[in-house]
């Protein structure tokens, strides 16, 4: 869950030395291009990123066509001592998915430049993509607290919302081949099988992320999913996996870069739709806890689903199930993030393990049926 740049936050994401990294990047790129390369302005943004590490830098070199200058963003798996959020980071798959959705679906993922599978140069595999300029709705301080999106007119926010939903529609309506889908998520691409595999994988991730610690509210949510399993899940499509406006760069309220494809998978359409809705609900509720109005009329379920149906002709179904699943997935991830903060001495372990889940109250309301739509 990252971005290419952004506001300074308090979450520690790296244990690497930037000076050493700059020299390593310069040496690697010089070897890759076969000519001397200058690397400057190397930095590591914070704000939205909590999983992979991002490096920003400028590269310049002389070519037969003249002087080349490229703004770059490199994505690397975190060092093991940084207590990674996820158990593994298939950067090669992410690189290929970004290329595929850009070329085949017309989704404005950043242009991919180089993939390096050898961990030798930087200590981990990594890839480099083009760095773009624009505005990203921040996680820290949340966009529901302050900033350009909160200050925008209703018409501009509606335009941003519609065009964000259009990203999902374009991605989901693209007829990727069975071979392409198998590359993203091996094991079959039928709707029922894809959903079952995704939930089973999420349960395995929960066990990995928290070991012997039980988090009761998440255990109850897993049980709720089994009791409310959709009778007929919709067809499986290529799914972004982390579909939220915090992973989109905008200019004039129009998407210019769709970021962070590390959670890409094959799943029913509703997986992305519900994630986009729930992640806004999460930040909206955080604003309300602090007595702020936030954006209550933004990314509402009925509006998002209506727009999606207008564009695709497909009516999202079983949204209560998928929003609960979104809340559960987010809860597992955020509880892992809090474990990282505890590891780095940024906060103590809570007495109640449910308090590792920032939005436990929302999940509890979903469980007892009082959350609403």
Short mmCIF file of C-alpha atoms in Angstrom, two decimals:
data_model
loop_
_atom_site.label_atom_id
_atom_site.label_comp_id
_atom_site.label_asym_id
_atom_site.label_seq_id
_atom_site.Cartn_x
_atom_site.Cartn_y
_atom_site.Cartn_z
CA UNK A 1 0.00 0.00 0.00
CA UNK A 2 2.33 2.67 -1.27
CA UNK A 3 2.70 5.77 -3.38
CA UNK A 4 5.45 7.40 -5.39
CA UNK A 5 5.76 10.43 -3.19
CA UNK A 6 3.81 12.26 -0.55
CA UNK A 7 3.52 13.84 2.79
CA UNK A 8 5.83 13.06 5.68
CA UNK A 9 4.40 10.56 8.12
CA UNK A 10 5.42 8.92 11.35
CA UNK A 11 5.46 5.27 10.22
CA UNK A 12 8.94 3.81 10.04
CA UNK A 13 9.30 1.84 6.79
CA UNK A 14 13.02 1.34 6.22
CA UNK A 15 16.26 0.40 7.94
CA UNK A 16 18.47 1.12 4.91
CA UNK A 17 21.08 3.87 4.55
CA UNK A 18 20.20 6.26 1.71
CA UNK A 19 23.79 7.30 0.98
CA UNK A 20 24.84 3.72 0.45
CA UNK A 21 21.73 3.05 -1.65
CA UNK A 22 22.48 5.98 -3.98
CA UNK A 23 25.93 4.61 -4.76
CA UNK A 24 24.54 1.12 -5.27
CA UNK A 25 21.83 2.41 -7.61
CA UNK A 26 24.43 4.39 -9.61
CA UNK A 27 26.71 1.38 -9.93
CA UNK A 28 23.87 -0.93 -10.95
CA UNK A 29 22.41 1.44 -13.53
CA UNK A 30 25.84 2.15 -15.01
CA UNK A 31 26.30 -1.59 -15.54
CA UNK A 32 22.76 -2.02 -16.85
CA UNK A 33 23.09 0.73 -19.47
CA UNK A 34 26.73 0.15 -20.27
CA UNK A 35 27.66 3.80 -19.83
CA UNK A 36 28.35 6.17 -16.88
CA UNK A 37 25.18 7.24 -15.08
CA UNK A 38 24.72 10.05 -12.57
CA UNK A 39 22.16 9.49 -9.80
CA UNK A 40 20.90 12.48 -7.85
CA UNK A 41 18.13 13.57 -5.48
CA UNK A 42 17.67 10.08 -4.08
CA UNK A 43 15.07 10.06 -1.31
CA UNK A 44 12.59 7.76 0.35
CA UNK A 45 9.06 9.16 0.72
CA UNK A 46 6.76 8.47 3.62
CA UNK A 47 3.08 9.06 4.06
CA UNK A 48 1.10 6.27 2.40
CA UNK A 49 3.68 3.49 2.14
CA UNK A 50 3.61 0.68 4.73
CA UNK A 51 4.67 -2.41 2.79
CA UNK A 52 7.23 -2.22 -0.01
CA UNK A 53 9.96 0.41 0.09
CA UNK A 54 10.07 3.15 -2.52
CA UNK A 55 13.14 5.06 -3.66
CA UNK A 56 12.87 8.25 -5.71
CA UNK A 57 15.82 9.45 -7.77
CA UNK A 58 16.88 11.18 -10.95
CA UNK A 59 19.17 9.38 -13.42
CA UNK A 60 21.06 11.02 -16.27
CA UNK A 61 23.48 9.73 -18.89
CA UNK A 62 24.79 10.43 -22.36
CA UNK A 63 23.33 8.35 -25.19
CA UNK A 64 23.78 8.40 -28.97
CA UNK A 65 20.56 10.44 -29.14
CA UNK A 66 21.86 12.99 -26.64
CA UNK A 67 21.66 13.60 -22.91
CA UNK A 68 18.97 11.54 -21.17
CA UNK A 69 17.39 12.54 -17.87
CA UNK A 70 14.79 10.30 -16.27
CA UNK A 71 12.82 10.65 -13.08
CA UNK A 72 12.62 7.22 -11.48
CA UNK A 73 10.84 5.41 -8.67
CA UNK A 74 12.23 2.07 -7.52
CA UNK A 75 10.22 -0.49 -5.57
CA UNK A 76 12.08 -2.88 -3.25
CA UNK A 77 11.00 -5.48 -0.76
CA UNK A 78 11.67 -4.34 2.82
CA UNK A 79 14.68 -5.67 4.69
CA UNK A 80 13.91 -8.61 6.96
CA UNK A 81 14.86 -6.61 10.06
CA UNK A 82 12.15 -4.08 9.17
CA UNK A 83 9.43 -6.64 10.11
CA UNK A 84 7.79 -6.83 6.66
CA UNK A 85 4.04 -6.38 6.40
CA UNK A 86 3.72 -9.29 3.94
CA UNK A 87 5.50 -12.66 3.94
CA UNK A 88 6.80 -12.35 0.39
CA UNK A 89 7.14 -9.73 -2.35
CA UNK A 90 6.88 -10.97 -5.93
CA UNK A 91 8.25 -7.85 -7.58
CA UNK A 92 8.60 -9.62 -10.90
CA UNK A 93 4.87 -10.32 -10.94
CA UNK A 94 4.09 -6.74 -9.95
CA UNK A 95 6.32 -5.46 -12.75
CA UNK A 96 4.55 -7.68 -15.29
CA UNK A 97 1.06 -6.77 -14.04
CA UNK A 98 1.82 -3.06 -14.37
CA UNK A 99 3.05 -3.56 -17.92
CA UNK A 100 0.04 -5.71 -18.75
CA UNK A 101 -2.66 -3.39 -17.41
CA UNK A 102 -1.05 -0.37 -19.06
CA UNK A 103 -0.72 -2.02 -22.48
CA UNK A 104 -3.82 -4.23 -22.49
CA UNK A 105 -6.36 -2.37 -20.36
CA UNK A 106 -5.28 1.22 -20.90
CA UNK A 107 -4.99 1.72 -17.14
CA UNK A 108 -2.44 4.51 -16.49
CA UNK A 109 0.00 2.46 -14.44
CA UNK A 110 3.47 4.05 -14.48
CA UNK A 111 5.67 2.96 -17.37
CA UNK A 112 7.93 0.13 -16.25
CA UNK A 113 11.65 0.63 -16.97
CA UNK A 114 13.83 -2.15 -15.51
CA UNK A 115 13.38 -5.23 -13.33
CA UNK A 116 16.34 -6.63 -11.39
CA UNK A 117 15.72 -10.12 -9.95
CA UNK A 118 19.25 -10.40 -8.51
CA UNK A 119 19.31 -9.29 -4.85
CA UNK A 120 23.02 -8.50 -5.11
CA UNK A 121 22.95 -4.85 -6.24
CA UNK A 122 20.58 -3.51 -3.54
CA UNK A 123 20.21 -6.45 -1.19
CA UNK A 124 16.79 -7.42 -2.58
CA UNK A 125 15.13 -7.74 -5.99
CA UNK A 126 13.65 -4.47 -7.22
CA UNK A 127 12.15 -2.76 -10.23
CA UNK A 128 12.27 0.78 -11.55
CA UNK A 129 9.34 2.69 -13.06
CA UNK A 130 8.84 6.20 -14.31
CA UNK A 131 8.21 8.85 -11.66
CA UNK A 132 5.20 11.05 -12.30
CA UNK A 133 3.95 14.28 -10.77
CA UNK A 134 0.50 14.81 -9.35
CA UNK A 135 -1.64 14.85 -6.21
CA UNK A 136 -2.28 11.76 -4.09
CA UNK A 137 -4.96 11.76 -1.35
CA UNK A 138 -2.76 11.23 1.71
CA UNK A 139 -3.11 8.69 4.50
CA UNK A 140 -1.06 10.86 6.90
CA UNK A 141 -2.68 13.33 7.67
CA UNK A 142 -5.79 11.66 6.16
CA UNK A 143 -7.44 13.41 3.24
CA UNK A 144 -10.67 13.45 5.27
CA UNK A 145 -8.98 15.83 7.74
CA UNK A 146 -7.56 18.48 5.43
CA UNK A 147 -6.11 19.14 2.01
CA UNK A 148 -6.92 19.54 -1.64
CA UNK A 149 -9.62 16.87 -1.89
CA UNK A 150 -11.50 18.08 1.18
CA UNK A 151 -11.31 21.67 -0.13
CA UNK A 152 -12.50 20.74 -3.62
CA UNK A 153 -15.93 21.53 -4.99
CA UNK A 154 -18.58 18.82 -4.97
CA UNK A 155 -18.42 18.72 -8.78
CA UNK A 156 -14.67 18.09 -8.75
CA UNK A 157 -14.97 15.36 -6.12
CA UNK A 158 -17.77 13.71 -8.11
CA UNK A 159 -15.55 13.77 -11.19
CA UNK A 160 -12.66 12.21 -9.26
CA UNK A 161 -14.97 9.55 -7.83
CA UNK A 162 -16.40 8.61 -11.22
CA UNK A 163 -13.04 8.44 -12.93
CA UNK A 164 -11.66 6.33 -10.07
CA UNK A 165 -14.51 3.85 -10.53
CA UNK A 166 -13.80 3.93 -14.28
CA UNK A 167 -10.32 2.54 -13.52
CA UNK A 168 -11.94 -0.56 -12.03
CA UNK A 169 -14.43 -0.83 -14.88
CA UNK A 170 -11.70 -0.64 -17.52
CA UNK A 171 -9.53 -3.18 -15.70
CA UNK A 172 -12.35 -5.64 -15.03
CA UNK A 173 -13.83 -5.44 -18.54
CA UNK A 174 -10.52 -6.20 -20.29
CA UNK A 175 -10.57 -9.81 -21.60
CA UNK A 176 -7.23 -11.05 -20.33
CA UNK A 177 -6.37 -14.55 -21.48
CA UNK A 178 -6.46 -17.58 -19.20
CA UNK A 179 -2.67 -17.73 -19.44
CA UNK A 180 -2.34 -14.10 -18.32
CA UNK A 181 -4.67 -14.65 -15.39
CA UNK A 182 -2.80 -17.82 -14.42
CA UNK A 183 0.41 -15.75 -14.28
CA UNK A 184 -1.19 -13.39 -11.78
CA UNK A 185 -2.94 -15.99 -9.60
CA UNK A 186 -2.20 -19.66 -10.36
CA UNK A 187 -4.93 -22.15 -9.61
CA UNK A 188 -7.91 -21.43 -11.86
CA UNK A 189 -9.94 -18.33 -12.57
CA UNK A 190 -13.56 -19.32 -11.94
CA UNK A 191 -15.45 -16.94 -9.64
CA UNK A 192 -16.20 -19.42 -6.84
CA UNK A 193 -12.75 -20.99 -6.91
CA UNK A 194 -11.02 -17.61 -7.04
CA UNK A 195 -12.94 -16.27 -4.05
CA UNK A 196 -12.32 -19.45 -2.03
CA UNK A 197 -8.61 -19.31 -2.79
CA UNK A 198 -8.41 -15.63 -1.89
CA UNK A 199 -10.10 -16.06 1.49
CA UNK A 200 -8.01 -19.16 2.28
CA UNK A 201 -4.86 -17.23 1.40
CA UNK A 202 -6.01 -14.39 3.63
CA UNK A 203 -6.48 -16.79 6.53
CA UNK A 204 -2.96 -18.13 5.96
CA UNK A 205 -1.66 -14.55 5.92
CA UNK A 206 -3.42 -13.86 9.23
CA UNK A 207 -1.75 -16.90 10.78
CA UNK A 208 1.67 -15.81 9.46
CA UNK A 209 1.27 -12.17 10.49
CA UNK A 210 0.21 -12.84 14.08
CA UNK A 211 1.52 -16.28 14.92
CA UNK A 212 0.11 -17.68 18.15
CA UNK A 213 -1.65 -14.42 19.02
CA UNK A 214 -5.40 -14.65 18.48
CA UNK A 215 -7.29 -11.46 17.55
CA UNK A 216 -10.91 -12.33 18.45
CA UNK A 217 -12.65 -9.70 16.33
CA UNK A 218 -10.83 -10.95 13.22
CA UNK A 219 -11.56 -14.59 14.10
CA UNK A 220 -15.26 -13.70 14.36
CA UNK A 221 -15.12 -11.94 11.00
CA UNK A 222 -13.62 -15.03 9.35
CA UNK A 223 -16.45 -17.13 10.81
CA UNK A 224 -19.03 -14.58 9.59
CA UNK A 225 -17.71 -14.89 6.04
CA UNK A 226 -18.22 -18.66 6.08
CA UNK A 227 -21.77 -18.24 7.35
CA UNK A 228 -22.63 -15.63 4.70
CA UNK A 229 -20.77 -17.05 1.71
CA UNK A 230 -22.27 -15.85 -1.62
CA UNK A 231 -24.48 -18.44 -3.30
CA UNK A 232 -23.11 -17.56 -6.74
CA UNK A 233 -19.98 -15.38 -6.79
CA UNK A 234 -19.63 -13.34 -9.94
CA UNK A 235 -17.07 -14.11 -12.63
CA UNK A 236 -13.42 -13.67 -11.74
CA UNK A 237 -11.42 -10.86 -13.35
CA UNK A 238 -7.97 -9.37 -13.00
CA UNK A 239 -8.22 -7.51 -9.70
CA UNK A 240 -6.06 -4.57 -8.63
CA UNK A 241 -6.23 -5.84 -5.06
CA UNK A 242 -5.49 -2.48 -3.42
CA UNK A 243 -8.07 -0.36 -5.19
CA UNK A 244 -8.24 2.93 -3.32
CA UNK A 245 -7.80 6.58 -4.12
CA UNK A 246 -4.68 6.73 -1.92
CA UNK A 247 -3.00 4.61 -4.61
CA UNK A 248 -3.92 6.96 -7.44
CA UNK A 249 -2.12 10.11 -8.55
CA UNK A 250 -4.41 12.81 -9.92
CA UNK A 251 -4.05 15.98 -11.95
CA UNK A 252 -7.06 18.25 -12.15
CA UNK A 253 -9.02 15.45 -10.41
CA UNK A 254 -8.19 13.05 -13.25
CA UNK A 255 -6.12 9.86 -12.67
CA UNK A 256 -2.67 10.03 -14.24
CA UNK A 257 -0.97 7.14 -12.40
CA UNK A 258 -2.45 4.03 -10.82
CA UNK A 259 0.02 2.79 -8.22
CA UNK A 260 0.78 -0.22 -6.04
CA UNK A 261 -0.04 -3.50 -7.78
CA UNK A 262 1.58 -5.85 -5.26
CA UNK A 263 -1.82 -7.21 -4.14
CA UNK A 264 -3.02 -7.86 -7.71
CA UNK A 265 -4.91 -11.13 -8.04
CA UNK A 266 -7.78 -12.86 -9.81
CA UNK A 267 -11.09 -12.46 -7.99
CA UNK A 268 -14.72 -11.41 -8.41
CA UNK A 269 -15.24 -7.77 -9.40
CA UNK A 270 -16.70 -6.95 -6.00
CA UNK A 271 -13.32 -7.44 -4.29
CA UNK A 272 -12.00 -4.17 -5.76
CA UNK A 273 -15.32 -2.32 -5.57
CA UNK A 274 -15.81 -3.07 -1.87
CA UNK A 275 -12.17 -2.23 -1.05
CA UNK A 276 -12.52 1.19 -2.67
CA UNK A 277 -15.73 1.86 -0.72
CA UNK A 278 -14.49 0.52 2.62
CA UNK A 279 -11.13 2.29 2.60
CA UNK A 280 -12.90 5.62 2.28
CA UNK A 281 -15.31 4.62 5.06
CA UNK A 282 -12.28 3.86 7.24
CA UNK A 283 -10.79 7.34 6.80
CA UNK A 284 -14.21 8.94 7.13
CA UNK A 285 -14.77 7.26 10.49
CA UNK A 286 -11.31 8.33 11.67
CA UNK A 287 -12.28 11.94 10.88
CA UNK A 288 -15.54 11.59 12.77
CA UNK A 289 -13.75 10.24 15.83
CA UNK A 290 -11.83 13.52 15.89
CA UNK A 291 -15.02 15.55 15.52
CA UNK A 292 -14.39 16.46 11.87
CA UNK A 293 -17.05 16.32 9.16
CA UNK A 294 -14.85 14.58 6.61
CA UNK A 295 -16.49 13.60 3.32
CA UNK A 296 -19.73 11.77 4.20
CA UNK A 297 -21.15 12.03 0.66
CA UNK A 298 -18.07 10.60 -1.03
CA UNK A 299 -17.58 6.97 -2.20
CA UNK A 300 -20.95 5.81 -0.88
CA UNK A 301 -21.85 2.23 -1.74
CA UNK A 302 -24.99 3.08 -3.70
CA UNK A 303 -23.20 5.74 -5.75
CA UNK A 304 -20.14 3.64 -6.53
CA UNK A 305 -22.18 0.56 -7.49
CA UNK A 306 -24.54 2.62 -9.64
CA UNK A 307 -21.63 4.22 -11.51
CA UNK A 308 -19.94 0.86 -11.99
CA UNK A 309 -23.15 -0.63 -13.40
CA UNK A 310 -23.67 2.34 -15.73
CA UNK A 311 -20.19 1.85 -17.20
CA UNK A 312 -20.00 -1.94 -17.35
CA UNK A 313 -23.57 -3.19 -17.34
CA UNK A 314 -22.63 -5.42 -14.41
CA UNK A 315 -24.56 -5.00 -11.15
CA UNK A 316 -22.35 -5.62 -8.09
CA UNK A 317 -23.81 -8.23 -5.78
CA UNK A 318 -23.36 -9.47 -2.20
CA UNK A 319 -21.79 -6.16 -1.20
CA UNK A 320 -22.32 -6.73 2.54
CA UNK A 321 -20.15 -9.83 2.27
CA UNK A 322 -17.41 -8.09 0.30
CA UNK A 323 -17.36 -5.03 2.56
CA UNK A 324 -16.99 -7.28 5.59
CA UNK A 325 -14.17 -9.04 3.77
CA UNK A 326 -12.56 -5.67 3.01
CA UNK A 327 -12.80 -4.71 6.68
CA UNK A 328 -11.27 -8.05 7.68
CA UNK A 329 -8.42 -7.78 5.17
CA UNK A 330 -7.66 -4.25 6.29
CA UNK A 331 -7.79 -5.38 9.90
CA UNK A 332 -5.22 -8.13 9.35
CA UNK A 333 -2.88 -5.72 7.55
CA UNK A 334 -3.23 -2.90 10.06
CA UNK A 335 -2.73 -5.24 13.01
CA UNK A 336 0.53 -6.34 11.38
CA UNK A 337 1.49 -2.68 10.94
CA UNK A 338 0.87 -2.05 14.65
CA UNK A 339 3.12 -5.03 15.43
CA UNK A 340 5.84 -3.24 13.43
CA UNK A 341 5.34 -0.09 15.49
CA UNK A 342 5.61 -2.13 18.66
CA UNK A 343 8.79 -3.75 17.35
CA UNK A 344 10.38 -0.35 16.74
CA UNK A 345 9.31 0.94 20.18
CA UNK A 346 6.80 3.41 18.76
CA UNK A 347 3.94 2.12 20.92
CA UNK A 348 3.31 -0.55 23.58
CA UNK A 349 1.41 -3.78 23.04
CA UNK A 350 -2.26 -3.20 24.00
CA UNK A 351 -3.82 -5.28 26.76
CA UNK A 352 -6.72 -6.24 24.47
CA UNK A 353 -5.45 -7.74 21.18
CA UNK A 354 -8.58 -6.47 19.42
CA UNK A 355 -7.18 -2.98 19.92
CA UNK A 356 -4.54 -3.82 17.30
CA UNK A 357 -7.39 -3.32 14.81
CA UNK A 358 -8.01 0.42 14.52
CA UNK A 359 -11.48 -0.09 13.08
CA UNK A 360 -12.59 -2.86 15.43
CA UNK A 361 -15.79 -0.90 16.20
CA UNK A 362 -16.74 -0.91 12.52
CA UNK A 363 -16.18 -4.67 12.26
CA UNK A 364 -18.20 -5.22 15.44
CA UNK A 365 -21.07 -3.22 13.95
CA UNK A 366 -20.87 -5.29 10.77
CA UNK A 367 -20.96 -8.45 12.86
CA UNK A 368 -24.08 -7.43 14.79
CA UNK A 369 -25.79 -5.95 11.73
CA UNK A 370 -25.88 -2.33 12.90
CA UNK A 371 -23.32 -0.91 10.50
CA UNK A 372 -25.69 0.02 7.69
CA UNK A 373 -24.92 0.31 3.98
#
